[in-house]
PDB file of C-alpha atoms in Angstrom:
ATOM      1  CA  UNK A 151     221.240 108.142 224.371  1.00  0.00           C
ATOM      2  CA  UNK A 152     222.095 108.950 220.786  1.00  0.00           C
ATOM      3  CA  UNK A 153     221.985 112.769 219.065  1.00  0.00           C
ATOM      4  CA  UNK A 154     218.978 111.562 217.188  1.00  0.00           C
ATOM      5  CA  UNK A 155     217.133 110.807 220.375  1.00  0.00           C
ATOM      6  CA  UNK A 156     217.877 113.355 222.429  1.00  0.00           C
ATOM      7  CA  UNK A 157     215.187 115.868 223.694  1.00  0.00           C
ATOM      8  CA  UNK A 158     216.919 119.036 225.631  1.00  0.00           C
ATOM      9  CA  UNK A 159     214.728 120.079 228.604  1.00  0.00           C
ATOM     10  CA  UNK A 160     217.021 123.577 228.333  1.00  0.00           C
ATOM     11  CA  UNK A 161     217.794 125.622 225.664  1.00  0.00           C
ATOM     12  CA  UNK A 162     221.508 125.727 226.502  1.00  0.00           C
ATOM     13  CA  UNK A 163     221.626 122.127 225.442  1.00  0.00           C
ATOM     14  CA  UNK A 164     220.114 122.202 222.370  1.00  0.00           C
ATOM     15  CA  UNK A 165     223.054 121.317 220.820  1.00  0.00           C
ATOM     16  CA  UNK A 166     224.134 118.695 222.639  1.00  0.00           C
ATOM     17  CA  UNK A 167     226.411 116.217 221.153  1.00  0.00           C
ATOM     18  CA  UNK A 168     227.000 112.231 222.814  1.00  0.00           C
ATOM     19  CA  UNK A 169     230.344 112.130 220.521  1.00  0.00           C
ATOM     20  CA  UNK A 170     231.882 115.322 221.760  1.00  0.00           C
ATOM     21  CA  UNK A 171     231.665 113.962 225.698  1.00  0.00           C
ATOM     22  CA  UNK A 172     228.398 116.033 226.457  1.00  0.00           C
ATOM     23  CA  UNK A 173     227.024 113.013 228.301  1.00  0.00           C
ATOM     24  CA  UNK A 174     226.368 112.026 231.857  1.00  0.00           C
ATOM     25  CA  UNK A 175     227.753 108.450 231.100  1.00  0.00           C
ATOM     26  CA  UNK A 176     230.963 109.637 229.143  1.00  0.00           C
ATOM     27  CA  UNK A 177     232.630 106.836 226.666  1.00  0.00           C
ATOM     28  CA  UNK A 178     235.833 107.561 227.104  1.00  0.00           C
ATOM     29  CA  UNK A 179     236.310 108.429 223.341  1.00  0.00           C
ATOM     30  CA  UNK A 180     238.191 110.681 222.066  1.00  0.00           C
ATOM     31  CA  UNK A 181     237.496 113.134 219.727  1.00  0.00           C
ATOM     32  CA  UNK A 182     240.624 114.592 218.378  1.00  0.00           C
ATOM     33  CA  UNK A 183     244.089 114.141 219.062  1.00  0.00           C
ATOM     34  CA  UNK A 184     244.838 117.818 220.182  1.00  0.00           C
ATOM     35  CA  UNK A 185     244.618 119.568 223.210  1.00  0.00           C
ATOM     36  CA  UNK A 186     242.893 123.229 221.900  1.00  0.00           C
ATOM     37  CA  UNK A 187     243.332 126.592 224.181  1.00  0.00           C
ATOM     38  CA  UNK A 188     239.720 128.267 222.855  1.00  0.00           C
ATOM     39  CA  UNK A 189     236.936 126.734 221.353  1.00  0.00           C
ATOM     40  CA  UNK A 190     234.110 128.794 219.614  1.00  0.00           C
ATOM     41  CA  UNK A 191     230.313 127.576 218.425  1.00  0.00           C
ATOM     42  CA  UNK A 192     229.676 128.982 214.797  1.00  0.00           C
ATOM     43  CA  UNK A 193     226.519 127.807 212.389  1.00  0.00           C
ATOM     44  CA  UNK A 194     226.767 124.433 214.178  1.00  0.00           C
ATOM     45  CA  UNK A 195     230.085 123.922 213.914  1.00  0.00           C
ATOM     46  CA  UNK A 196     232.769 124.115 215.922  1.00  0.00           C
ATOM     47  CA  UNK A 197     236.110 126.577 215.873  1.00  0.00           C
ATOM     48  CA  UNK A 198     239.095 125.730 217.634  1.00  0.00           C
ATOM     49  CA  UNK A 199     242.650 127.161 218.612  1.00  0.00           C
ATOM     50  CA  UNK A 200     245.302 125.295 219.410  1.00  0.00           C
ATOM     51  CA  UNK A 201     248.549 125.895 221.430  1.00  0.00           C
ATOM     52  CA  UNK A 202     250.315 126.320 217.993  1.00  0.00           C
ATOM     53  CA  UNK A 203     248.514 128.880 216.618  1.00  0.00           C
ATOM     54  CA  UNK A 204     246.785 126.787 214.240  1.00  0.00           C
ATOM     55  CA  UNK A 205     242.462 126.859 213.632  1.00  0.00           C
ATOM     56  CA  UNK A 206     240.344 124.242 212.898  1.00  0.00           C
ATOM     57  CA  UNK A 207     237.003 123.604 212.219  1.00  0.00           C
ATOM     58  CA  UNK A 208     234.396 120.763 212.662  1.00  0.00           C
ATOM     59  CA  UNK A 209     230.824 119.993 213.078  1.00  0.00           C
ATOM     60  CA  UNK A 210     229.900 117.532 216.509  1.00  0.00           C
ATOM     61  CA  UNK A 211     229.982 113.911 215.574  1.00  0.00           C
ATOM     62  CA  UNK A 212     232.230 114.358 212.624  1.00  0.00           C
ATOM     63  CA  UNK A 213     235.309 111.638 212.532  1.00  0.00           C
ATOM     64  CA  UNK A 214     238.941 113.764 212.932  1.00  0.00           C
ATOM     65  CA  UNK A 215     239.576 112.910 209.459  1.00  0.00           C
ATOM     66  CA  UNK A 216     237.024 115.446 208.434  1.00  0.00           C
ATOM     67  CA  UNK A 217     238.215 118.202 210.627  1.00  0.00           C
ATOM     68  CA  UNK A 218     239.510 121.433 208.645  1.00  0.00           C
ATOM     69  CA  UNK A 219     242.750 123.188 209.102  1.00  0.00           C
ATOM     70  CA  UNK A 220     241.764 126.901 208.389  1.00  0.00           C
ATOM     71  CA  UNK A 221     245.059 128.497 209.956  1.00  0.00           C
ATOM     72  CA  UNK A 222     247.926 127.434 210.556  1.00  0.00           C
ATOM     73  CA  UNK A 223     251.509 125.421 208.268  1.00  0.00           C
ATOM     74  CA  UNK A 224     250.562 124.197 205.340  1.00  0.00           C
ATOM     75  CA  UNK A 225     247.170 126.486 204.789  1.00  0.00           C
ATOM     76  CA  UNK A 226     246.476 129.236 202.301  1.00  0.00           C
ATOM     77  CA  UNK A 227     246.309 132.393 203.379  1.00  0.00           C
ATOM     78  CA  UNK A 228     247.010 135.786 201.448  1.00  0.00           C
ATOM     79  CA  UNK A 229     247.868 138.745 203.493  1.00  0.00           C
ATOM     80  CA  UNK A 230     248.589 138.339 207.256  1.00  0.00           C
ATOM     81  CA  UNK A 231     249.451 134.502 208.374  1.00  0.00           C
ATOM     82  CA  UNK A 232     252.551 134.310 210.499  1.00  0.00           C
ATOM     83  CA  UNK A 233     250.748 131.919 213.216  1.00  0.00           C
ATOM     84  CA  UNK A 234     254.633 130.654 213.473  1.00  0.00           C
ATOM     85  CA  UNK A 235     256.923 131.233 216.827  1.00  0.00           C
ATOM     86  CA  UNK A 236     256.629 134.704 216.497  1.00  0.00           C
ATOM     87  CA  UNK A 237     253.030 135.079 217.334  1.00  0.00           C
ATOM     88  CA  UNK A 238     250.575 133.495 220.411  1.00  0.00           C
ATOM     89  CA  UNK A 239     247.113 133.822 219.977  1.00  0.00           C
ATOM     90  CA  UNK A 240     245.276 133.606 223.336  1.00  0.00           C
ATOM     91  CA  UNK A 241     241.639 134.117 221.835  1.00  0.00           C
ATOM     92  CA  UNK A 242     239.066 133.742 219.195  1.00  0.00           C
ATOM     93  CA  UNK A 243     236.106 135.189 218.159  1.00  0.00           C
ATOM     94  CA  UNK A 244     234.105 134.623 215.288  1.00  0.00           C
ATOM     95  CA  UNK A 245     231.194 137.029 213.712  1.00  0.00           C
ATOM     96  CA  UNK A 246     228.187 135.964 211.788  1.00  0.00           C
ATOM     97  CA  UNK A 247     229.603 136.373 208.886  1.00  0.00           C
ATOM     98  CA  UNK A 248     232.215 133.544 209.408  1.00  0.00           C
ATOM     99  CA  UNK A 249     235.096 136.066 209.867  1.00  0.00           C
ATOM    100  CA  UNK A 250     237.607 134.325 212.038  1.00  0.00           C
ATOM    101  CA  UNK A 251     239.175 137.060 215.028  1.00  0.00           C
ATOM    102  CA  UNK A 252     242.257 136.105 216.450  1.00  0.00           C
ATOM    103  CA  UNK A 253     243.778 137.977 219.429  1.00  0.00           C
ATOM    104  CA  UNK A 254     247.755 137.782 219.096  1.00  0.00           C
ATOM    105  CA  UNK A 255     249.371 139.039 222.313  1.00  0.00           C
ATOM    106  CA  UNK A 256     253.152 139.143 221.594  1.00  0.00           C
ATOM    107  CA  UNK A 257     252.626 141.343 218.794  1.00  0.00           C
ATOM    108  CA  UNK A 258     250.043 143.065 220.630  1.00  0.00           C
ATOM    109  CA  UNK A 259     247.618 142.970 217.482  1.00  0.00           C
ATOM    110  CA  UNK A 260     244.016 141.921 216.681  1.00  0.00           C
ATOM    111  CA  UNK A 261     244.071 139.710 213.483  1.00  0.00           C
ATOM    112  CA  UNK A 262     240.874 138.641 211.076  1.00  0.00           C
ATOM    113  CA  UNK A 263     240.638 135.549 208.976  1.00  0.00           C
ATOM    114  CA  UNK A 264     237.994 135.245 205.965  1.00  0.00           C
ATOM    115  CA  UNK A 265     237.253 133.772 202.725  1.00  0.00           C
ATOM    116  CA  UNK A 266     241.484 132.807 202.768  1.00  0.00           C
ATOM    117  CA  UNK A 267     242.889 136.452 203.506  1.00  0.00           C
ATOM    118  CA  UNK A 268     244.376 137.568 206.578  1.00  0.00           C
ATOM    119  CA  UNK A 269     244.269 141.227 207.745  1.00  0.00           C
ATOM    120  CA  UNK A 270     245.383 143.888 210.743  1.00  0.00           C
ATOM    121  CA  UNK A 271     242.264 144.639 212.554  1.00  0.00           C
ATOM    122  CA  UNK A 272     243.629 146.442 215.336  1.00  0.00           C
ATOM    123  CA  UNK A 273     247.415 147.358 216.215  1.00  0.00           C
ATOM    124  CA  UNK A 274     247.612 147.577 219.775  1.00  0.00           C
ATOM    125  CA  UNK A 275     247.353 145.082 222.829  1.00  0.00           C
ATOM    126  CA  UNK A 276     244.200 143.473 222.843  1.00  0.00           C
ATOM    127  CA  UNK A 277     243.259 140.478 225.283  1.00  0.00           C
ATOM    128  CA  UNK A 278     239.668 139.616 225.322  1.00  0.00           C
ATOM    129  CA  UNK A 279     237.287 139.889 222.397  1.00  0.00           C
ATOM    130  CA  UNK A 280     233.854 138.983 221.589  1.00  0.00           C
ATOM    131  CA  UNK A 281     231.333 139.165 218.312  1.00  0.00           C
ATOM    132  CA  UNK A 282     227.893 139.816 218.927  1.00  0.00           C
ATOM    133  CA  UNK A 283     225.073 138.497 216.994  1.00  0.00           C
ATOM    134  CA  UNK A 284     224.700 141.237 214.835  1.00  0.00           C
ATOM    135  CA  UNK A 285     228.485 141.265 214.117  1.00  0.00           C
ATOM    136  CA  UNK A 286     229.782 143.988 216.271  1.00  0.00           C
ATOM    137  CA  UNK A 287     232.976 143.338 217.549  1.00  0.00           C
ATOM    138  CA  UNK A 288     233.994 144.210 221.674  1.00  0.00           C
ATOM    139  CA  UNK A 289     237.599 144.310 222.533  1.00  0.00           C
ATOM    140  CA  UNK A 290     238.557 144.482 225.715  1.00  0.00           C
TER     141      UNK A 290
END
């Protein structure tokens, strides 16, 4: 059944994607090359972290070779962007507005990403985080 096709009978699947492996009768492709630790759902696209710190981006269906790099070596990013060895993010959280929230545990810091500037949300331990619709932001 192809994304054109397809009818949800739930609301929870209204964004259902054949290419991403939402299927009954999975193809066996792959989508991208990289295992990824916390996945978000943003404006109908989709937000990813890695195991190295890094953040991409891309929208169900798309081919890897139009997947963004928004974090991570070789991106630009003014003010905070040490995603290196020093630094493991463990979540991700992002608000209406598109700003990016990054939970980094071994420097015990809450970190935000937007329009290519990086800055200290919150300096203190922070391990679970979520953005509501109307863009407030719970730490837990």
């Amino acid at each position: 059944q192809s994304q054109e096709s397809f009818r949800p009978k739930r609301r929870c699947l209204q964004h259902w994607s054949p290419a991403f492996g939402a299927s009954t009768k999975a193809p066996g492709q792959q989508v991208l090359p990289t295992p990824y630790e916390k996945l978000c759902w943003h404006e109908g696209a989709i937000y990813a972290l890695d195991f190295d710190n890094q953040i991409f981006c891309w929208k169900p269906g798309d081919p890897a070779t139009e997947v963004r790099k928004l974090l991570g070596e070789g991106t630009r990013v003014t003010g905070i962007n040490d995603p290196g060895t020093d630094c493991e993010f463990i979540d991700l959280s992002i608000s209406p507005t598109g700003e990016i929230f990054v939970a980094d545990i071994d420097n015990g810091r809450l970190v935000s990403f937007h329009n290519g500037s990086g800055r200290l949300v919150l300096d203190g331990f922070c391990d679970n985080m979520r953005c509501s619709p109307n863009g407030v932001l719970y730490v837990l």
